[in-house]
Amino acid sequence: MSLPLHTFATLQGFGPHARLLKALSLREALKSSFPPPSVAVDLRDPGLGDVDPAALAGAGYGAVVGMPGHGAASAAAGLPLVHSLRRDDVVAPGDVVRVEPKGSRISVLYRRGANSNSLFVTERCNSLCLMCSQPPRPDDDGWRLDELIDLVGLIDPDLSMLGVTGGEPTLLGRGLTRLLEATRAKLPSTRLHILSNGRLFHDAQLVERMAAAVGRATWAIPLYADIARVHDHVVQAPEAFEETLEGIHNLAEHGHAIEVRFVAHALTVPRLQGLAEFIWRNLPFVEHVALMGLEPMGFTRRNRDVLWIDPAEAGKAVANAAEYLARRGMTVSIYNTPLCLLPKVAWPLARRSISDWKQDYAPECEPCSMRDGCSGFFSSADLSWRGKDIRPIRDHEVMTV
Amino acid sequence: MVHEGRTNTPVRLLATKLRTRKAFLREGPSLHIVVPTLRCDHSCLYCQVSRRRVDEPGFEMSPKDALAAVDRILESDANHLTVEFQGGEPLLAFGTIRLMTEEIARRAATGRVTFSMTSTLHHLTPQIATFLAEHRFQISASLDGLSDIHDLNRPVPGGMSFQKTVQGVDLARQILGSGSVAAITTITRRALAYPEETVDTLVGMGFRSLFLRPISPFGFANRTARRTGYPVQDFLVFYRRALARILELNQGGMEIEEAYAAILLRHILTPFHSGYVDLRSPAGAGLSVLVYDYDGSVYASDEGRMLGAVGDRTFRMGSVQEPLPTLMTSSAIRELARGGIAEEQPGCRDCAFLPYCGADPVHHHAVQGDVAADRLSSDFCQRHTGLFGMLFTMLATSDEWTRDVLLGWATGQGHGVKHVAAR
């Protein structure tokens, strides 16, 4: 079962405002270079023995994650305390959490060792994709930027890959420049993977402001068809197709690395083969093409009638397009598609792409030989989304050519 | 042009396609051919280089000119340079090869220069092979397929020309590795009746990439055309059968390619240019290739050098002692520019195969008398339209398996996983 990103806890000694804290074991806290006021020392390990919260307060640490038994001493030392987490395993040493006194809510913004971590930049978006799994909201959420810049300073610097997502990150304009510059300063060896629709980059001046991403980021930009009419309909924005293509070219001409993304559903699958050819002929400079299955969240559920396609049919089309591109030397991945829906020749292209916290397997997967190498399903994909062709792959199928 | 939406976007996509295909224009000369000696012990019927006897003095490149050639080579701003030694028989001047190779290796960034050599390999020794291996040479051995045809085409004193080249190939493979030794096969009139046997012989010798080329009208070949020459059509018939045999061997599980088809298919099936300098527009001669002759002359192409040897110095750019910018503004370059853009040549500009073909102004000067001569009547055009027609017909009518093999040649990816599985 996936591990959630939120839980509730009893908070003691916190002021009225939300705070970002880096949870660290005592041992790691003592030798770390994170600023002590942003570190919450995790005292939940019963083997730790008695640690005096007054000593931690004296060393300048910002808080303690502990047991109810730490209450009195923490209060005496003036050190904020988080205890009695509803799910204790949601927070572990190395994680960065937001502690919200209002509602006693703990949110994990960075999870050490997770298969993916992302900076959630904004809920606003300039497209309104029919299959958006995270529908945008128009509210001004500019407060996120400052928090993210703080967050970047608390992420483990040995992290290999960090996502940047939204909403549409480029709506932040110069704010995104600041964030990219912060990642370059604090996480110089971390690669960024930025999800953007690329539309605003039709303005080359905006591209120039993203110089801090050159050589260390990949812009992951969706293209849903080889023609404007279909692409613009899917993203519910006129002229999006042209803007995105101009944006991709502007980015490439400024030395940025680009990934093209595609989501398979009833509106996009019919032209997928044409799109593959379009990419090969027009965008052979992109470093990666990701062909993805639907995530049945947000608008996808609402628009099921227009989006639904038998997952096995989508899998076949995706495998054909992937093979077309891979055969021509392009780097291709198939995401969010279980192996049992793909012909075997496409298996080497399929990735375990779904973030831990929202990934699951079906009951049919129990005896499957390929389970460990399979994407499985989004937790949100109930029976009605999985199609009728899910089945366990047996040993002998794996062995035979 | 029919399009939806803004005009700017499709124009930009077209611009990207053109820029991708013509990416070779962004850099200076990348192929540098060196002729360290004109001497050769072979007296081939079709010799392209007007060779000199082994004991004739006065046909060696001087060390001073060799070092000046290194200066010119390293003046080019191309990211990647290829330095190719040919002749004459280049191994008769191994001292010059060593001098230039070591000087380049000392001065150029690691990996920037690839060395290659076209040779009969009769004079290869373990010591020389070890030196070539240290500098990662790519070797092209001249091998005309069937042994008796080879011996007749390429006579040497004492005979056994084929046998001696085969021994050289074996030695080169042992020390440089099989992947570093390729064969160049010149198809003479005698070979025309034996396409399958020619392919089988080369494959039997372990070659996996064959290069079957027609006889060139240059050098002595022009004068002996009546003895060795043949109509383009005869070559196309030979080539079609050879290609069919190669595909048959692929069907059987071997991965064999024909290198010239691979070049043409890369132009047809991918957005990229193959890099092949003789099939470019603007032409490769002078812009992408420089030839350093034994006497210190710099020519725009090997064919230009052969014309020079028979008194036509149109494509002599100057002396190796002159700096590259001077050579690149010579009258030879201006003449090449006049006939070097296929898109504006009569016969080319309306041709359906134009995007995949080249201009080859030197050849048209040689055989038609003008760099901008009408292309339709040239053997270059007849051969290439014939080859393009053949390949397009195969792409249109052959089975999926064959099309995939051809795609594998174009992309350099070999057999696809589907087809390995299908076997």
PDB file of N, CA, C and O in Angstrom, chain B residues 87-111:
ATOM      1  N   GLY B  87      46.833   6.904 -51.822  1.00  0.00           N
ATOM      2  CA  GLY B  87      48.038   7.007 -52.630  1.00  0.00           C
ATOM      3  C   GLY B  87      47.717   7.142 -54.090  1.00  0.00           C
ATOM      4  O   GLY B  87      46.668   7.676 -54.421  1.00  0.00           O
ATOM      5  N   GLY B  88      48.579   6.577 -54.849  1.00  0.00           N
ATOM      6  CA  GLY B  88      49.648   5.614 -54.611  1.00  0.00           C
ATOM      7  C   GLY B  88      49.290   4.586 -53.548  1.00  0.00           C
ATOM      8  O   GLY B  88      48.148   4.422 -53.165  1.00  0.00           O
ATOM      9  N   GLU B  89      50.330   3.898 -53.144  1.00  0.00           N
ATOM     10  CA  GLU B  89      50.159   2.966 -52.033  1.00  0.00           C
ATOM     11  C   GLU B  89      50.732   3.647 -50.789  1.00  0.00           C
ATOM     12  O   GLU B  89      51.964   3.781 -50.667  1.00  0.00           O
ATOM     13  N   PRO B  90      49.864   4.075 -49.895  1.00  0.00           N
ATOM     14  CA  PRO B  90      50.349   4.911 -48.779  1.00  0.00           C
ATOM     15  C   PRO B  90      51.380   4.196 -47.911  1.00  0.00           C
ATOM     16  O   PRO B  90      52.259   4.858 -47.335  1.00  0.00           O
ATOM     17  N   LEU B  91      51.310   2.877 -47.830  1.00  0.00           N
ATOM     18  CA  LEU B  91      52.266   2.189 -46.950  1.00  0.00           C
ATOM     19  C   LEU B  91      53.688   2.225 -47.496  1.00  0.00           C
ATOM     20  O   LEU B  91      54.642   1.941 -46.767  1.00  0.00           O
ATOM     21  N   LEU B  92      53.846   2.623 -48.783  1.00  0.00           N
ATOM     22  CA  LEU B  92      55.205   2.827 -49.298  1.00  0.00           C
ATOM     23  C   LEU B  92      55.803   4.113 -48.732  1.00  0.00           C
ATOM     24  O   LEU B  92      56.990   4.374 -48.903  1.00  0.00           O
ATOM     25  N   ALA B  93      54.972   4.928 -48.085  1.00  0.00           N
ATOM     26  CA  ALA B  93      55.468   6.165 -47.466  1.00  0.00           C
ATOM     27  C   ALA B  93      55.049   6.184 -45.997  1.00  0.00           C
ATOM     28  O   ALA B  93      54.546   7.190 -45.490  1.00  0.00           O
ATOM     29  N   PHE B  94      55.247   5.062 -45.334  1.00  0.00           N
ATOM     30  CA  PHE B  94      54.781   4.969 -43.946  1.00  0.00           C
ATOM     31  C   PHE B  94      55.429   6.023 -43.051  1.00  0.00           C
ATOM     32  O   PHE B  94      54.812   6.522 -42.101  1.00  0.00           O
ATOM     33  N   GLY B  95      56.668   6.401 -43.370  1.00  0.00           N
ATOM     34  CA  GLY B  95      57.351   7.425 -42.566  1.00  0.00           C
ATOM     35  C   GLY B  95      56.548   8.720 -42.521  1.00  0.00           C
ATOM     36  O   GLY B  95      56.428   9.354 -41.470  1.00  0.00           O
ATOM     37  N   THR B  96      55.973   9.102 -43.664  1.00  0.00           N
ATOM     38  CA  THR B  96      55.166  10.330 -43.708  1.00  0.00           C
ATOM     39  C   THR B  96      53.872  10.157 -42.915  1.00  0.00           C
ATOM     40  O   THR B  96      53.425  11.075 -42.211  1.00  0.00           O
ATOM     41  N   ILE B  97      53.271   8.966 -43.021  1.00  0.00           N
ATOM     42  CA  ILE B  97      52.048   8.696 -42.249  1.00  0.00           C
ATOM     43  C   ILE B  97      52.345   8.827 -40.754  1.00  0.00           C
ATOM     44  O   ILE B  97      51.598   9.463 -40.008  1.00  0.00           O
ATOM     45  N   ARG B  98      53.463   8.237 -40.353  1.00  0.00           N
ATOM     46  CA  ARG B  98      53.799   8.281 -38.926  1.00  0.00           C
ATOM     47  C   ARG B  98      54.067   9.713 -38.472  1.00  0.00           C
ATOM     48  O   ARG B  98      53.572  10.148 -37.429  1.00  0.00           O
ATOM     49  N   LEU B  99      54.842  10.438 -39.284  1.00  0.00           N
ATOM     50  CA  LEU B  99      55.163  11.829 -38.937  1.00  0.00           C
ATOM     51  C   LEU B  99      53.887  12.646 -38.725  1.00  0.00           C
ATOM     52  O   LEU B  99      53.715  13.326 -37.704  1.00  0.00           O
ATOM     53  N   MET B 100      52.956  12.561 -39.681  1.00  0.00           N
ATOM     54  CA  MET B 100      51.736  13.380 -39.597  1.00  0.00           C
ATOM     55  C   MET B 100      50.829  12.905 -38.467  1.00  0.00           C
ATOM     56  O   MET B 100      50.253  13.719 -37.729  1.00  0.00           O
ATOM     57  N   THR B 101      50.694  11.586 -38.336  1.00  0.00           N
ATOM     58  CA  THR B 101      49.800  11.049 -37.309  1.00  0.00           C
ATOM     59  C   THR B 101      50.266  11.465 -35.907  1.00  0.00           C
ATOM     60  O   THR B 101      49.464  11.909 -35.076  1.00  0.00           O
ATOM     61  N   GLU B 102      51.574  11.335 -35.682  1.00  0.00           N
ATOM     62  CA  GLU B 102      52.076  11.673 -34.348  1.00  0.00           C
ATOM     63  C   GLU B 102      51.947  13.168 -34.071  1.00  0.00           C
ATOM     64  O   GLU B 102      51.606  13.572 -32.963  1.00  0.00           O
ATOM     65  N   GLU B 103      52.199  13.971 -35.109  1.00  0.00           N
ATOM     66  CA  GLU B 103      52.081  15.417 -34.939  1.00  0.00           C
ATOM     67  C   GLU B 103      50.628  15.814 -34.642  1.00  0.00           C
ATOM     68  O   GLU B 103      50.355  16.643 -33.771  1.00  0.00           O
ATOM     69  N   ILE B 104      49.699  15.212 -35.361  1.00  0.00           N
ATOM     70  CA  ILE B 104      48.276  15.525 -35.133  1.00  0.00           C
ATOM     71  C   ILE B 104      47.852  15.042 -33.749  1.00  0.00           C
ATOM     72  O   ILE B 104      47.184  15.764 -32.996  1.00  0.00           O
ATOM     73  N   ALA B 105      48.265  13.825 -33.402  1.00  0.00           N
ATOM     74  CA  ALA B 105      47.887  13.273 -32.096  1.00  0.00           C
ATOM     75  C   ALA B 105      48.431  14.153 -30.969  1.00  0.00           C
ATOM     76  O   ALA B 105      47.792  14.308 -29.922  1.00  0.00           O
ATOM     77  N   ARG B 106      49.593  14.724 -31.201  1.00  0.00           N
ATOM     78  CA  ARG B 106      50.195  15.566 -30.161  1.00  0.00           C
ATOM     79  C   ARG B 106      49.433  16.881 -30.008  1.00  0.00           C
ATOM     80  O   ARG B 106      49.253  17.386 -28.901  1.00  0.00           O
ATOM     81  N   ARG B 107      48.945  17.412 -31.144  1.00  0.00           N
ATOM     82  CA  ARG B 107      48.378  18.758 -31.107  1.00  0.00           C
ATOM     83  C   ARG B 107      46.862  18.814 -30.990  1.00  0.00           C
ATOM     84  O   ARG B 107      46.300  19.815 -30.540  1.00  0.00           O
ATOM     85  N   ALA B 108      46.166  17.769 -31.427  1.00  0.00           N
ATOM     86  CA  ALA B 108      44.695  17.822 -31.435  1.00  0.00           C
ATOM     87  C   ALA B 108      44.122  17.247 -30.143  1.00  0.00           C
ATOM     88  O   ALA B 108      44.750  16.405 -29.501  1.00  0.00           O
ATOM     89  N   ALA B 109      42.945  17.731 -29.775  1.00  0.00           N
ATOM     90  CA  ALA B 109      42.260  17.200 -28.591  1.00  0.00           C
ATOM     91  C   ALA B 109      41.963  15.716 -28.822  1.00  0.00           C
ATOM     92  O   ALA B 109      41.678  15.293 -29.944  1.00  0.00           O
ATOM     93  N   THR B 110      42.032  14.941 -27.730  1.00  0.00           N
ATOM     94  CA  THR B 110      41.779  13.509 -27.835  1.00  0.00           C
ATOM     95  C   THR B 110      40.390  13.267 -28.421  1.00  0.00           C
ATOM     96  O   THR B 110      39.414  13.882 -28.003  1.00  0.00           O
ATOM     97  N   GLY B 111      40.332  12.384 -29.405  1.00  0.00           N
ATOM     98  CA  GLY B 111      39.034  12.025 -29.971  1.00  0.00           C
ATOM     99  C   GLY B 111      38.557  12.957 -31.070  1.00  0.00           C
ATOM    100  O   GLY B 111      37.563  12.680 -31.727  1.00  0.00           O
TER     101      GLY B 111
END
